[in-house]
PDB file of C-alpha atoms in Angstrom:
ATOM      1  CA  GLU A   1      98.191  81.009 102.755  1.00 84.00           C
ATOM      2  CA  LYS A   2     101.471  80.866 104.675  1.00 86.00           C
ATOM      3  CA  ALA A   3     102.838  83.689 102.503  1.00 87.00           C
ATOM      4  CA  GLY A   4      99.760  85.856 103.015  1.00 88.00           C
ATOM      5  CA  LEU A   5      97.731  85.096  99.880  1.00 89.00           C
ATOM      6  CA  LEU A   6      93.976  85.325 100.370  1.00 89.00           C
ATOM      7  CA  ALA A   7      91.018  83.954  98.441  1.00 86.00           C
ATOM      8  CA  GLY A   8      90.040  86.578  95.893  1.00 88.00           C
ATOM      9  CA  ASP A   9      93.553  87.974  95.410  1.00 91.00           C
ATOM     10  CA  ILE A  10      94.291  88.653  91.747  1.00 93.00           C
ATOM     11  CA  LEU A  11      97.759  87.636  90.592  1.00 93.00           C
ATOM     12  CA  THR A  12      99.129  90.383  88.347  1.00 95.00           C
ATOM     13  CA  ALA A  13     102.856  89.553  88.081  1.00 95.00           C
ATOM     14  CA  VAL A  14     105.351  86.781  88.833  1.00 96.00           C
ATOM     15  CA  ASN A  15     108.927  87.868  89.534  1.00 95.00           C
ATOM     16  CA  GLY A  16     108.033  91.199  87.917  1.00 94.00           C
ATOM     17  CA  ASP A  17     106.687  89.642  84.685  1.00 94.00           C
ATOM     18  CA  ASP A  18     103.130  90.736  83.812  1.00 94.00           C
ATOM     19  CA  CYS A  19     100.651  87.816  84.016  1.00 94.00           C
ATOM     20  CA  ALA A  20      98.511  89.254  81.207  1.00 94.00           C
ATOM     21  CA  GLU A  21     101.512  89.011  78.876  1.00 94.00           C
ATOM     22  CA  LEU A  22     102.603  85.597  80.213  1.00 93.00           C
ATOM     23  CA  GLY A  23      99.187  84.002  79.804  1.00 91.00           C
ATOM     24  CA  ILE A  24      97.931  81.104  81.880  1.00 87.00           C
ATOM     25  CA  ASP A  25     100.644  78.624  80.896  1.00 88.00           C
ATOM     26  CA  GLY A  26     103.480  81.124  81.233  1.00 91.00           C
ATOM     27  CA  THR A  27     102.225  82.286  84.618  1.00 93.00           C
ATOM     28  CA  ARG A  28     101.849  78.717  85.868  1.00 89.00           C
ATOM     29  CA  ASP A  29     105.353  77.836  84.667  1.00 92.00           C
ATOM     30  CA  ARG A  30     106.839  80.885  86.441  1.00 93.00           C
ATOM     31  CA  VAL A  31     105.005  80.199  89.715  1.00 94.00           C
ATOM     32  CA  ARG A  32     106.038  76.545  89.792  1.00 92.00           C
ATOM     33  CA  GLY A  33     109.632  75.703  90.517  1.00 92.00           C
ATOM     34  CA  GLU A  34     112.073  73.817  92.649  1.00 93.00           C
ATOM     35  CA  GLU A  35     110.964  73.185  96.210  1.00 93.00           C
ATOM     36  CA  GLY A  36     112.621  75.584  98.660  1.00 93.00           C
ATOM     37  CA  THR A  37     113.201  78.360  96.114  1.00 95.00           C
ATOM     38  CA  VAL A  38     111.482  81.737  96.339  1.00 95.00           C
ATOM     39  CA  VAL A  39     109.080  83.343  93.881  1.00 95.00           C
ATOM     40  CA  PHE A  40     107.729  86.903  94.124  1.00 95.00           C
ATOM     41  CA  LEU A  41     104.008  87.245  93.436  1.00 95.00           C
ATOM     42  CA  THR A  42     102.410  90.624  92.850  1.00 95.00           C
ATOM     43  CA  VAL A  43      98.747  90.620  93.801  1.00 95.00           C
ATOM     44  CA  LYS A  44      95.854  93.040  93.691  1.00 94.00           C
ATOM     45  CA  ARG A  45      93.513  92.770  96.645  1.00 91.00           C
ATOM     46  CA  GLU A  46      90.103  94.415  96.694  1.00 87.00           C
ATOM     47  CA  GLY A  47      90.283  97.842  98.342  1.00 86.00           C
ATOM     48  CA  GLU A  48      94.100  97.832  98.545  1.00 87.00           C
ATOM     49  CA  GLU A  49      97.077  98.801  96.424  1.00 87.00           C
ATOM     50  CA  GLU A  50      99.043  96.109  94.604  1.00 90.00           C
ATOM     51  CA  GLY A  51     101.568  94.364  96.789  1.00 91.00           C
ATOM     52  CA  THR A  52     104.314  91.784  96.328  1.00 93.00           C
ATOM     53  CA  LEU A  53     104.604  88.671  98.452  1.00 93.00           C
ATOM     54  CA  SER A  54     107.637  86.436  98.820  1.00 93.00           C
ATOM     55  CA  VAL A  55     106.555  82.793  98.529  1.00 94.00           C
ATOM     56  CA  THR A  56     108.809  79.818  99.231  1.00 93.00           C
ATOM     57  CA  ARG A  57     107.886  76.999  96.886  1.00 93.00           C
ATOM     58  CA  ALA A  58     106.875  73.728  98.526  1.00 90.00           C
ATOM     59  CA  TYR A  59     105.349  70.430  97.502  1.00 86.00           C
ATOM     60  CA  PHE A  60     101.752  69.856  98.574  1.00 80.00           C
ATOM     61  CA  GLU A  61      98.833  67.715  97.512  1.00 79.00           C
ATOM     62  CA  VAL A  62      95.312  69.021  97.473  1.00 79.00           C
ATOM     63  CA  PRO A  63      92.787  66.269  98.224  1.00 86.00           C
ATOM     64  CA  VAL A  64      90.694  65.450  95.178  1.00 94.00           C
ATOM     65  CA  VAL A  65      87.826  63.919  97.171  1.00 97.00           C
ATOM     66  CA  ALA A  66      86.032  64.950 100.353  1.00 97.00           C
ATOM     67  CA  TYR A  67      83.351  62.784 101.925  1.00 98.00           C
ATOM     68  CA  GLN A  68      81.097  62.392 104.927  1.00 98.00           C
ATOM     69  CA  MET A  69      78.136  60.404 106.161  1.00 98.00           C
ATOM     70  CA  LEU A  70      74.878  62.334 105.985  1.00 97.00           C
ATOM     71  CA  GLU A  71      71.582  61.634 107.725  1.00 96.00           C
ATOM     72  CA  ASP A  72      69.708  58.468 106.804  1.00 96.00           C
ATOM     73  CA  SER A  73      72.980  56.609 106.075  1.00 97.00           C
ATOM     74  CA  ILE A  74      73.640  58.519 102.851  1.00 98.00           C
ATOM     75  CA  GLY A  75      77.310  58.704 101.922  1.00 98.00           C
ATOM     76  CA  TYR A  76      78.221  62.080 100.376  1.00 98.00           C
ATOM     77  CA  ILE A  77      81.288  62.235  98.098  1.00 98.00           C
ATOM     78  CA  ALA A  78      82.468  65.526  96.547  1.00 98.00           C
ATOM     79  CA  ILE A  79      84.843  64.956  93.622  1.00 98.00           C
ATOM     80  CA  GLU A  80      86.845  68.133  92.916  1.00 96.00           C
ATOM     81  CA  ASN A  81      88.285  66.866  89.616  1.00 96.00           C
ATOM     82  CA  PHE A  82      89.207  63.690  87.772  1.00 96.00           C
ATOM     83  CA  ASP A  83      92.943  64.336  87.893  1.00 93.00           C
ATOM     84  CA  ASN A  84      95.626  62.096  89.399  1.00 91.00           C
ATOM     85  CA  ARG A  85      94.536  60.164  92.517  1.00 94.00           C
ATOM     86  CA  CYS A  86      90.809  60.692  91.806  1.00 96.00           C
ATOM     87  CA  ALA A  87      90.036  57.006  91.310  1.00 97.00           C
ATOM     88  CA  ASP A  88      92.024  55.857  94.351  1.00 97.00           C
ATOM     89  CA  GLU A  89      90.559  58.560  96.608  1.00 97.00           C
ATOM     90  CA  THR A  90      86.984  58.073  95.337  1.00 98.00           C
ATOM     91  CA  ILE A  91      87.052  54.293  95.707  1.00 98.00           C
ATOM     92  CA  ALA A  92      88.613  54.594  99.179  1.00 97.00           C
ATOM     93  CA  ALA A  93      85.862  57.071 100.168  1.00 98.00           C
ATOM     94  CA  ILE A  94      83.145  54.730  98.893  1.00 98.00           C
ATOM     95  CA  GLU A  95      84.604  51.785 100.754  1.00 98.00           C
ATOM     96  CA  ASP A  96      84.942  53.773 103.971  1.00 98.00           C
ATOM     97  CA  LEU A  97      81.351  55.030 103.728  1.00 98.00           C
ATOM     98  CA  LEU A  98      80.074  51.504 103.035  1.00 98.00           C
ATOM     99  CA  ALA A  99      82.009  50.259 106.074  1.00 98.00           C
ATOM    100  CA  GLN A 100      80.282  52.995 108.114  1.00 97.00           C
ATOM    101  CA  GLY A 101      76.908  51.659 106.954  1.00 97.00           C
ATOM    102  CA  ALA A 102      76.042  53.816 103.948  1.00 98.00           C
ATOM    103  CA  THR A 103      72.933  52.540 102.193  1.00 98.00           C
ATOM    104  CA  ALA A 104      73.051  55.119  99.369  1.00 98.00           C
ATOM    105  CA  LEU A 105      75.681  57.359  97.779  1.00 98.00           C
ATOM    106  CA  LEU A 106      75.452  60.951  96.582  1.00 98.00           C
ATOM    107  CA  PHE A 107      78.255  62.160  94.321  1.00 98.00           C
ATOM    108  CA  ASP A 108      78.813  65.912  93.972  1.00 98.00           C
ATOM    109  CA  VAL A 109      80.583  66.994  90.776  1.00 98.00           C
ATOM    110  CA  ARG A 110      79.378  70.600  90.844  1.00 97.00           C
ATOM    111  CA  ASN A 111      82.166  72.958  89.708  1.00 95.00           C
ATOM    112  CA  ASN A 112      84.260  69.931  88.684  1.00 95.00           C
ATOM    113  CA  PRO A 113      86.332  70.919  85.616  1.00 94.00           C
ATOM    114  CA  GLY A 114      86.927  67.319  84.488  1.00 93.00           C
ATOM    115  CA  GLY A 115      90.250  65.551  84.192  1.00 93.00           C
ATOM    116  CA  TYR A 116      91.702  62.313  82.890  1.00 95.00           C
ATOM    117  CA  LYS A 117      89.698  59.648  81.076  1.00 94.00           C
ATOM    118  CA  THR A 118      91.729  56.939  82.842  1.00 95.00           C
ATOM    119  CA  GLU A 119      90.655  58.199  86.285  1.00 96.00           C
ATOM    120  CA  LEU A 120      87.038  58.554  85.130  1.00 97.00           C
ATOM    121  CA  CYS A 121      86.912  55.031  83.700  1.00 96.00           C
ATOM    122  CA  GLU A 122      88.469  53.486  86.810  1.00 97.00           C
ATOM    123  CA  VAL A 123      85.761  55.026  89.019  1.00 97.00           C
ATOM    124  CA  LEU A 124      82.995  54.050  86.596  1.00 97.00           C
ATOM    125  CA  ASP A 125      84.359  50.498  86.347  1.00 97.00           C
ATOM    126  CA  TYR A 126      84.055  50.219  90.140  1.00 97.00           C
ATOM    127  CA  LEU A 127      80.463  51.479  90.102  1.00 97.00           C
ATOM    128  CA  LEU A 128      78.918  50.095  86.913  1.00 96.00           C
ATOM    129  CA  PRO A 129      78.165  46.619  85.518  1.00 95.00           C
ATOM    130  CA  GLU A 130      79.931  45.064  82.568  1.00 94.00           C
ATOM    131  CA  GLY A 131      79.679  47.061  79.377  1.00 94.00           C
ATOM    132  CA  PRO A 132      81.149  49.993  77.438  1.00 94.00           C
ATOM    133  CA  LEU A 133      82.068  53.067  79.469  1.00 91.00           C
ATOM    134  CA  PHE A 134      83.753  55.439  77.064  1.00 89.00           C
ATOM    135  CA  ARG A 135      84.259  55.400  73.320  1.00 91.00           C
ATOM    136  CA  SER A 136      87.096  57.423  71.807  1.00 91.00           C
ATOM    137  CA  GLU A 137      87.115  58.116  68.080  1.00 93.00           C
ATOM    138  CA  TYR A 138      90.370  59.430  66.666  1.00 93.00           C
ATOM    139  CA  TYR A 139      91.067  61.584  63.621  1.00 95.00           C
ATOM    140  CA  ASP A 140      92.700  58.629  61.853  1.00 95.00           C
ATOM    141  CA  GLY A 141      89.374  56.737  62.020  1.00 93.00           C
ATOM    142  CA  THR A 142      90.336  54.299  64.772  1.00 95.00           C
ATOM    143  CA  THR A 143      88.122  53.723  67.784  1.00 95.00           C
ATOM    144  CA  GLN A 144      88.947  52.670  71.338  1.00 94.00           C
ATOM    145  CA  VAL A 145      86.312  51.490  73.796  1.00 94.00           C
ATOM    146  CA  ASP A 146      86.967  51.411  77.544  1.00 94.00           C
ATOM    147  CA  GLU A 147      84.923  48.639  79.166  1.00 93.00           C
ATOM    148  CA  SER A 148      83.662  47.966  82.670  1.00 94.00           C
ATOM    149  CA  GLY A 149      84.236  44.593  84.301  1.00 93.00           C
ATOM    150  CA  PRO A 150      81.444  42.347  85.576  1.00 91.00           C
ATOM    151  CA  GLU A 151      81.518  43.508  89.200  1.00 92.00           C
ATOM    152  CA  CYS A 152      79.592  46.617  90.194  1.00 93.00           C
ATOM    153  CA  LEU A 153      78.198  48.448  93.175  1.00 94.00           C
ATOM    154  CA  GLU A 154      74.486  47.835  93.639  1.00 94.00           C
ATOM    155  CA  ILE A 155      73.346  50.654  95.883  1.00 96.00           C
ATOM    156  CA  PRO A 156      71.093  53.678  95.217  1.00 97.00           C
ATOM    157  CA  MET A 157      73.164  56.568  93.858  1.00 98.00           C
ATOM    158  CA  GLY A 158      72.690  60.168  92.813  1.00 98.00           C
ATOM    159  CA  VAL A 159      74.881  62.791  91.144  1.00 98.00           C
ATOM    160  CA  LEU A 160      74.722  66.560  91.705  1.00 98.00           C
ATOM    161  CA  VAL A 161      75.770  68.710  88.725  1.00 97.00           C
ATOM    162  CA  ASN A 162      75.711  72.376  87.783  1.00 96.00           C
ATOM    163  CA  SER A 163      76.582  74.571  84.827  1.00 95.00           C
ATOM    164  CA  GLU A 164      80.262  74.331  85.853  1.00 94.00           C
ATOM    165  CA  SER A 165      80.428  70.497  85.677  1.00 94.00           C
ATOM    166  CA  TYR A 166      82.623  69.888  82.636  1.00 93.00           C
ATOM    167  CA  SER A 167      84.228  67.134  80.607  1.00 94.00           C
ATOM    168  CA  ALA A 168      84.859  64.013  82.725  1.00 95.00           C
ATOM    169  CA  ALA A 169      82.300  65.237  85.289  1.00 96.00           C
ATOM    170  CA  GLU A 170      79.659  65.347  82.552  1.00 96.00           C
ATOM    171  CA  PHE A 171      80.640  61.880  81.329  1.00 96.00           C
ATOM    172  CA  PHE A 172      80.510  60.572  84.908  1.00 97.00           C
ATOM    173  CA  ALA A 173      76.962  61.813  85.443  1.00 97.00           C
ATOM    174  CA  ALA A 174      75.830  60.693  81.977  1.00 96.00           C
ATOM    175  CA  ALA A 175      77.258  57.184  82.328  1.00 96.00           C
ATOM    176  CA  LEU A 176      75.618  56.634  85.721  1.00 97.00           C
ATOM    177  CA  ARG A 177      72.307  57.899  84.344  1.00 96.00           C
ATOM    178  CA  GLU A 178      72.526  55.895  81.109  1.00 95.00           C
ATOM    179  CA  TYR A 179      73.165  52.684  83.058  1.00 95.00           C
ATOM    180  CA  GLU A 180      70.205  53.651  85.275  1.00 95.00           C
ATOM    181  CA  ALA A 181      72.566  53.410  88.239  1.00 96.00           C
ATOM    182  CA  ALA A 182      71.938  56.934  89.511  1.00 96.00           C
ATOM    183  CA  PHE A 183      69.662  59.935  89.210  1.00 96.00           C
ATOM    184  CA  VAL A 184      71.223  63.226  88.140  1.00 97.00           C
ATOM    185  CA  ALA A 185      70.038  66.511  89.650  1.00 97.00           C
ATOM    186  CA  GLY A 186      71.078  70.137  89.294  1.00 95.00           C
ATOM    187  CA  GLU A 187      71.651  72.717  86.583  1.00 90.00           C
ATOM    188  CA  LYS A 188      72.329  71.919  82.942  1.00 84.00           C
TER     189      LYS A 188
END
């Protein structure tokens, strides 16, 4: 944003290297770099000619969770992904909403691309009663089962999903539904 990038801009080149040839991983690796260094991004903007922006690299964290109190004391928690910090941010949001008087929770995992099993299981462990959360079966025939501890959150809950809720977001909704801890609503 500081460099002039806008939502909807299409990245076509990084430092003159074509993004189509670099692929997703190559493009990401070229854009990322040491804080304080400059990268040149060529973008195509609707209705305009391609242009190149000079961007100074900087460290930033994008919040994984956003939350607010809705009417009727319903705590709303939008989980963007299950990447690093998801469990800490989600549990902190729940605790803050409960302290504000939430009597029910609504989790929104629409457009959530998933993330790490460890983050998923930590959130589910906080919410669900004792029992299996996630079973991993490996190619060598071994199995690992992540378990929930005995403590859980006993409050009405719901989960919003859509056709873009993937991976850990799907497991999150399914686990809450299977434990009959939450209703799930939205698109398949």
